[in-house]
PDB file of C-alpha atoms and ligand atoms in Angstrom:
ATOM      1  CA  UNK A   1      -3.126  91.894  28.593  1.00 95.00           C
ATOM      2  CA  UNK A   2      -5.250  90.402  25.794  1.00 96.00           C
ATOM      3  CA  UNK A   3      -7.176  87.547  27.181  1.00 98.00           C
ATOM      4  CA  UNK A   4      -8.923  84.999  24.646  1.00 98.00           C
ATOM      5  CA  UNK A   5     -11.317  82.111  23.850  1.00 98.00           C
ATOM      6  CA  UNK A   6      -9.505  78.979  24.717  1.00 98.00           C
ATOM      7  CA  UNK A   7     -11.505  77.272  21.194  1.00 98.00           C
ATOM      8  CA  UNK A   8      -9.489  80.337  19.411  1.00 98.00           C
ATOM      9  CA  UNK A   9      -6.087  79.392  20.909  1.00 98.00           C
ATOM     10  CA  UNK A  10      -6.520  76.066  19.620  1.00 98.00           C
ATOM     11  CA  UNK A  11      -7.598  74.278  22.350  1.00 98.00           C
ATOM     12  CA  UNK A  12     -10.328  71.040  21.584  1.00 98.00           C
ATOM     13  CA  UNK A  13     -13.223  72.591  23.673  1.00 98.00           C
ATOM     14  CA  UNK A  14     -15.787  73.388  22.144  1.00 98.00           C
ATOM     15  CA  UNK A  15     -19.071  71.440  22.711  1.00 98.00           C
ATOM     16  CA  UNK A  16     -18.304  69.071  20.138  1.00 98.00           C
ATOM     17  CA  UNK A  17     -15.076  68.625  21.230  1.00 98.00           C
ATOM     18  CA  UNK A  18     -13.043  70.502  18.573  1.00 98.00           C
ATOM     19  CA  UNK A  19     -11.203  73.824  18.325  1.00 98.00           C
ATOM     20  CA  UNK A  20     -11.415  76.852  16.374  1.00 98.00           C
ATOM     21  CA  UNK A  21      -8.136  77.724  15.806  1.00 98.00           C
ATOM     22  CA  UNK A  22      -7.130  81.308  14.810  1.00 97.00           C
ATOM     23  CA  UNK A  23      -3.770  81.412  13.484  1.00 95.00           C
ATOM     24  CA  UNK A  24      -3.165  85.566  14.948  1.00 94.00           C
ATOM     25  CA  UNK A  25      -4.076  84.556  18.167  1.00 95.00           C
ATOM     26  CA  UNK A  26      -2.318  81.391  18.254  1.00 95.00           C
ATOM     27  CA  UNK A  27       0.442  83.973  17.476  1.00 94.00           C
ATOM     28  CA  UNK A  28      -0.637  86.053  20.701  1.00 94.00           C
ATOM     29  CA  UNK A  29      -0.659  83.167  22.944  1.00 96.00           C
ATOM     30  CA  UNK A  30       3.065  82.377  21.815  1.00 96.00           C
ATOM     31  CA  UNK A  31       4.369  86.020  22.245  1.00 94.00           C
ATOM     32  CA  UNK A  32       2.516  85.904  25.681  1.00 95.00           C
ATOM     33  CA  UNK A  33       0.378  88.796  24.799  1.00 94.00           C
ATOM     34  CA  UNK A  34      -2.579  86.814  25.510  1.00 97.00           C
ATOM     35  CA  UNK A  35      -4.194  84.510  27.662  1.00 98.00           C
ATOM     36  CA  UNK A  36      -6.919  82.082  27.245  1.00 98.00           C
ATOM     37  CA  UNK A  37     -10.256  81.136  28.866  1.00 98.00           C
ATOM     38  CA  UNK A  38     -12.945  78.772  28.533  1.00 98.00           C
ATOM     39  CA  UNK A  39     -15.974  80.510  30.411  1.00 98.00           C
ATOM     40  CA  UNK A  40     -18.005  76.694  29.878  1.00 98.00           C
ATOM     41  CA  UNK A  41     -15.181  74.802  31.210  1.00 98.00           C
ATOM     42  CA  UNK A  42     -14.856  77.472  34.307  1.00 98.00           C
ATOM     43  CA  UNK A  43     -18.640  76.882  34.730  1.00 98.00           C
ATOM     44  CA  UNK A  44     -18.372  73.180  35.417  1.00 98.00           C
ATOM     45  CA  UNK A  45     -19.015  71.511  32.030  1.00 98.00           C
ATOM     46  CA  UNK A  46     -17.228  69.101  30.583  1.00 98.00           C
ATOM     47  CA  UNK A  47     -16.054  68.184  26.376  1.00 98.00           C
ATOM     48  CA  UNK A  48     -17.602  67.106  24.672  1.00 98.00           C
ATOM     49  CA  UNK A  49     -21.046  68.568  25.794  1.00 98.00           C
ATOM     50  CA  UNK A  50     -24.624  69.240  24.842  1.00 98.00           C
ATOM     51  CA  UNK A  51     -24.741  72.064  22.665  1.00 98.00           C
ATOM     52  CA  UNK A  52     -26.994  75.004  24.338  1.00 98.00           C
ATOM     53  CA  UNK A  53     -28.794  78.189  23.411  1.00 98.00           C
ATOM     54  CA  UNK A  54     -30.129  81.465  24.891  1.00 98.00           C
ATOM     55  CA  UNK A  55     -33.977  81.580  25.040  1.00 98.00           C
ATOM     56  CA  UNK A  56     -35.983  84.370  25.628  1.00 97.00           C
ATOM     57  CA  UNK A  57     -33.250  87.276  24.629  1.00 98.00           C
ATOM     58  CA  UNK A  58     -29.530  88.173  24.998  1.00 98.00           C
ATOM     59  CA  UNK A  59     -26.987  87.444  27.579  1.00 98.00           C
ATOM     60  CA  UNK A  60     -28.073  90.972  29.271  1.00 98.00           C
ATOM     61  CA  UNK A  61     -31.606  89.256  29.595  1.00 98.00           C
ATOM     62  CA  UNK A  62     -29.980  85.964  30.891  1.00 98.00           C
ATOM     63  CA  UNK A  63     -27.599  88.370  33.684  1.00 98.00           C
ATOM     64  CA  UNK A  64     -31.076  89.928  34.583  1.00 98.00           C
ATOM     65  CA  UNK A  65     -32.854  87.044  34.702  1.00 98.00           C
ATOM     66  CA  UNK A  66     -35.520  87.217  32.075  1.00 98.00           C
ATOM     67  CA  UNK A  67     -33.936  84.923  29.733  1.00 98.00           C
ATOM     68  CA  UNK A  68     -32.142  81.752  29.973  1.00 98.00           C
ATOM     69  CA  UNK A  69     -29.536  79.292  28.496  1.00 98.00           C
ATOM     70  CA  UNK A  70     -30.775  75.598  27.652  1.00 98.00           C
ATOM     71  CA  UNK A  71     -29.402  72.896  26.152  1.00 98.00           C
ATOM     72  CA  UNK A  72     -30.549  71.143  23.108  1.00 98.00           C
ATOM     73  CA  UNK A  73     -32.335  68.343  25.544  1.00 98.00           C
ATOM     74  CA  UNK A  74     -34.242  70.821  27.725  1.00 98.00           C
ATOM     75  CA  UNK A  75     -31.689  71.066  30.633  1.00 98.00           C
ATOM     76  CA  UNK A  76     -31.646  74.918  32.146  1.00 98.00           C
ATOM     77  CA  UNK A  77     -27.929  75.532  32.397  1.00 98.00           C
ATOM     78  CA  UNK A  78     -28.310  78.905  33.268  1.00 98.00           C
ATOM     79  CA  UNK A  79     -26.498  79.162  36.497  1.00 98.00           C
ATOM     80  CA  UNK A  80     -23.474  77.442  35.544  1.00 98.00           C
ATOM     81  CA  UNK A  81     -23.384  79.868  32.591  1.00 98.00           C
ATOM     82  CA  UNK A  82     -23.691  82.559  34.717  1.00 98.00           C
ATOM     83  CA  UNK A  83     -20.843  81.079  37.332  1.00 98.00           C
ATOM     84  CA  UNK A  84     -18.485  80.460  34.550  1.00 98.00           C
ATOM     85  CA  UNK A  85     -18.639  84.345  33.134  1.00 99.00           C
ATOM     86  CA  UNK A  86     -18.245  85.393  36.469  1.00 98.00           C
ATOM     87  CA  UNK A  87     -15.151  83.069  37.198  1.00 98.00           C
ATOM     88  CA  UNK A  88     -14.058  84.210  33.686  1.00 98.00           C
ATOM     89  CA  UNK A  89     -14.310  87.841  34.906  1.00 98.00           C
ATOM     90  CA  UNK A  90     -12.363  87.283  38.024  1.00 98.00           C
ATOM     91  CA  UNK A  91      -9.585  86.474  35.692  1.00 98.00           C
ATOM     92  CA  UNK A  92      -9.249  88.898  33.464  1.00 98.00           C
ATOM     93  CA  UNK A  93      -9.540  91.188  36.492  1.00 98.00           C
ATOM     94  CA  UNK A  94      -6.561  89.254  37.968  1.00 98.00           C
ATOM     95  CA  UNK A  95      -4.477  89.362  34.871  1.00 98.00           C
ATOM     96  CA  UNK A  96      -5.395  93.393  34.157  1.00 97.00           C
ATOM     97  CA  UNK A  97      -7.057  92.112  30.800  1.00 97.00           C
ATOM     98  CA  UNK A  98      -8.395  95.572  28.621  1.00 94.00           C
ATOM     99  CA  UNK A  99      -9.368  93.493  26.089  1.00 95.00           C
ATOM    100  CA  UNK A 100     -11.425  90.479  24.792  1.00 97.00           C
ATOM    101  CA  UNK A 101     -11.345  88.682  22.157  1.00 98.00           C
ATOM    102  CA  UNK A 102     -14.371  85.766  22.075  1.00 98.00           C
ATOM    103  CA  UNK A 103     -15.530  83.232  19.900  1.00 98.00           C
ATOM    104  CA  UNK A 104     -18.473  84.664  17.557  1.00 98.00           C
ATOM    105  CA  UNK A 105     -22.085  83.007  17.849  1.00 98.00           C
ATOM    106  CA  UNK A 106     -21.351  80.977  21.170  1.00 98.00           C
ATOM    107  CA  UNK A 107     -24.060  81.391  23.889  1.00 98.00           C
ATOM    108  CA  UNK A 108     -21.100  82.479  25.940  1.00 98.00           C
ATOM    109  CA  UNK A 109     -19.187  84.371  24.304  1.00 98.00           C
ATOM    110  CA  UNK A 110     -20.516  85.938  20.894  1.00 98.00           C
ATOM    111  CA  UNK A 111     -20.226  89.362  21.304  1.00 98.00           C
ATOM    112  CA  UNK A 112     -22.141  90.572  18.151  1.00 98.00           C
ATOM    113  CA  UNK A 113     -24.084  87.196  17.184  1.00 98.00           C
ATOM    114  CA  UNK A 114     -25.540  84.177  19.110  1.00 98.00           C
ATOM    115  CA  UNK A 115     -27.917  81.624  18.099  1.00 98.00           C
ATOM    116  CA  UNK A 116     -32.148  82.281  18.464  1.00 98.00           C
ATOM    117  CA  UNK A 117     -32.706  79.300  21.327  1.00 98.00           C
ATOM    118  CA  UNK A 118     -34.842  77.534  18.425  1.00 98.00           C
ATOM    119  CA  UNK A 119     -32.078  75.145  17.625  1.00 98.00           C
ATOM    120  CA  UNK A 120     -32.311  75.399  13.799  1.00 98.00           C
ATOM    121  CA  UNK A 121     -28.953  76.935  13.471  1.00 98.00           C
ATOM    122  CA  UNK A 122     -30.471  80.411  12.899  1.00 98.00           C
ATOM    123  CA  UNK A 123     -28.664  83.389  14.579  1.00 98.00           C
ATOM    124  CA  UNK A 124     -30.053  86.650  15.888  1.00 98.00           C
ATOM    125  CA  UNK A 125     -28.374  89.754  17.090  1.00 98.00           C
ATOM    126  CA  UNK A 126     -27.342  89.317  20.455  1.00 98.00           C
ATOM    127  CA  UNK A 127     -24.239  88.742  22.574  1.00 98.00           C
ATOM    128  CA  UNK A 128     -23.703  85.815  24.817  1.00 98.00           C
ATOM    129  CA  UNK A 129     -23.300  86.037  28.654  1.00 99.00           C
ATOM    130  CA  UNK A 130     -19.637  86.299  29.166  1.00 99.00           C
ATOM    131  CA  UNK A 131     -19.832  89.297  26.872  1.00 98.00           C
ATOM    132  CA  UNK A 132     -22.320  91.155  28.208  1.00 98.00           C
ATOM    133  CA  UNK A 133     -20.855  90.556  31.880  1.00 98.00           C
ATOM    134  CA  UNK A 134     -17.609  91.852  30.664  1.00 98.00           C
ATOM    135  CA  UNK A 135     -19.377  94.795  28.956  1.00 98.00           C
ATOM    136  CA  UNK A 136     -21.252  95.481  31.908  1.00 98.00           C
ATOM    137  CA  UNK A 137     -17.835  95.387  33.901  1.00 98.00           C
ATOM    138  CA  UNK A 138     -16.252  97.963  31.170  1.00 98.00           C
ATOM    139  CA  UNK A 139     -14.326  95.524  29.739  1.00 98.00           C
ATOM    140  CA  UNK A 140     -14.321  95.632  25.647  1.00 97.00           C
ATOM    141  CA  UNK A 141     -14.813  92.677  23.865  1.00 98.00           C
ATOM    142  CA  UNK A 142     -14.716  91.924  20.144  1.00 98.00           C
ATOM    143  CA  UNK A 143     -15.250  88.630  18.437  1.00 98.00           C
ATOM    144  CA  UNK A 144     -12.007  87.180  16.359  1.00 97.00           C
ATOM    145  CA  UNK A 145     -13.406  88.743  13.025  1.00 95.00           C
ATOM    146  CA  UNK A 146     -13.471  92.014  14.203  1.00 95.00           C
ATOM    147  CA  UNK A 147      -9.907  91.727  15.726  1.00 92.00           C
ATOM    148  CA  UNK A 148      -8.882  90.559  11.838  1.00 88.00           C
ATOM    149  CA  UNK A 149     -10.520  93.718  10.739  1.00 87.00           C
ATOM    150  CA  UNK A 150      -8.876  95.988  13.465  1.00 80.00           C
ATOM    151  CA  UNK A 151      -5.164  94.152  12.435  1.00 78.00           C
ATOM    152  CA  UNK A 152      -5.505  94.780   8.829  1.00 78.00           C
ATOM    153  CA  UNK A 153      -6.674  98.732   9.068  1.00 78.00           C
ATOM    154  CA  UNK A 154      -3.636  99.397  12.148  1.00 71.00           C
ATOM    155  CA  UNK A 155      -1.522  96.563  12.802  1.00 69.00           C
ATOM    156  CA  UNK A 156      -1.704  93.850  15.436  1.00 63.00           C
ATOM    157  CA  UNK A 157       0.442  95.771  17.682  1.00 65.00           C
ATOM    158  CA  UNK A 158      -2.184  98.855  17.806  1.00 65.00           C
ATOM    159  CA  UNK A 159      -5.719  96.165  18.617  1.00 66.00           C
TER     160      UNK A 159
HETATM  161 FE1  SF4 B   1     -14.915  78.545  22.890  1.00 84.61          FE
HETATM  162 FE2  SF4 B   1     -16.209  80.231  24.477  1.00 84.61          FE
HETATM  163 FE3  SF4 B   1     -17.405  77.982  23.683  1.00 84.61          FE
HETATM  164 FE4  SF4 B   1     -15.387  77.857  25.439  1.00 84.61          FE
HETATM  165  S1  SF4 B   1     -17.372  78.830  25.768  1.00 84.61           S
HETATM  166  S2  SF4 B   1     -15.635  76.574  23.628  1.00 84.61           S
HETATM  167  S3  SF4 B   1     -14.083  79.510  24.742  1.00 84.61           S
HETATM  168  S4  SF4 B   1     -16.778  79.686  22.372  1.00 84.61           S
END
């Protein structure tokens, strides 16, 4: 099983309160290859929302507690991003997910990208903390543009 960011399915839940929809794994969803997830909403937030940021590293460094997630007015939101990859986790665990596919440059789940905590809109070379729990759990994740690169070199039935 394939499991998904809900934003990528199409569902309106991103901070801002809008989706960002992904036409192949809209497709997924509808062939019931995939399910979707929103690790935020499973951590107790609500859309719209503040929009938050890492500070102080990667998702590793916010799962080993030398970094930390904040939103744009100061808030530490750490723990409910931490409780919302780990209720995330439990179901993909549930649902035998082997793979991931998450939402590039989110503080949850950008697996190759997320933004630098300055709130300037510049991005550094990190994943979020979703992805690097599901890493740590041996759980691949890739972020929707890799999954279009995968498709076009073997097919979307070989991702
Ligand atoms: Fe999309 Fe992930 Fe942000 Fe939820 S937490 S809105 S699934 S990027």
């Amino acid at each position: 099983m394939i499991m998904v960011s809900a934003c990528l399915a199409g569902k309106p839940v991103r901070y801002n309160g809008t989706a960002a929809t992904d036409t192949v794994i809209e497709q997924l969803i509808a062939e019931r290859k995939a399910i979707s997830v929103c690790p935020e909403l499973l951590g107790g937030f609500l859309t719209p929302r503040e929009p938050a940021e890492i500070i102080g590293g990667s998702g590793y460094d916010v799962l080993d507690g030398t970094a930390k997630v904040v939103e744009y007015s100061g808030a530490d939101v750490t723990d409910r991003y931490i409780e919302g990859a780990a209720r995330t986790l439990a179901i993909a665990k549930a649902n035998n997910v082997d793979l991931v596919v998450l939402k590039e440059n989110s503080p949850s789940c950008g697996s190759s990208f997320i933004y630098d905590g300055t709130f300037q809109g510049h991005k550094q070379a990190a994943a979020g903390v979703t992805t690097a729990m599901f890493r740590r759990a041996g759980i691949r994740v890739i972020s929707e543009a890799d999954m279009e690169k995968e498709i076009m070199k073997q097919g979307i039935g070989n991702i």
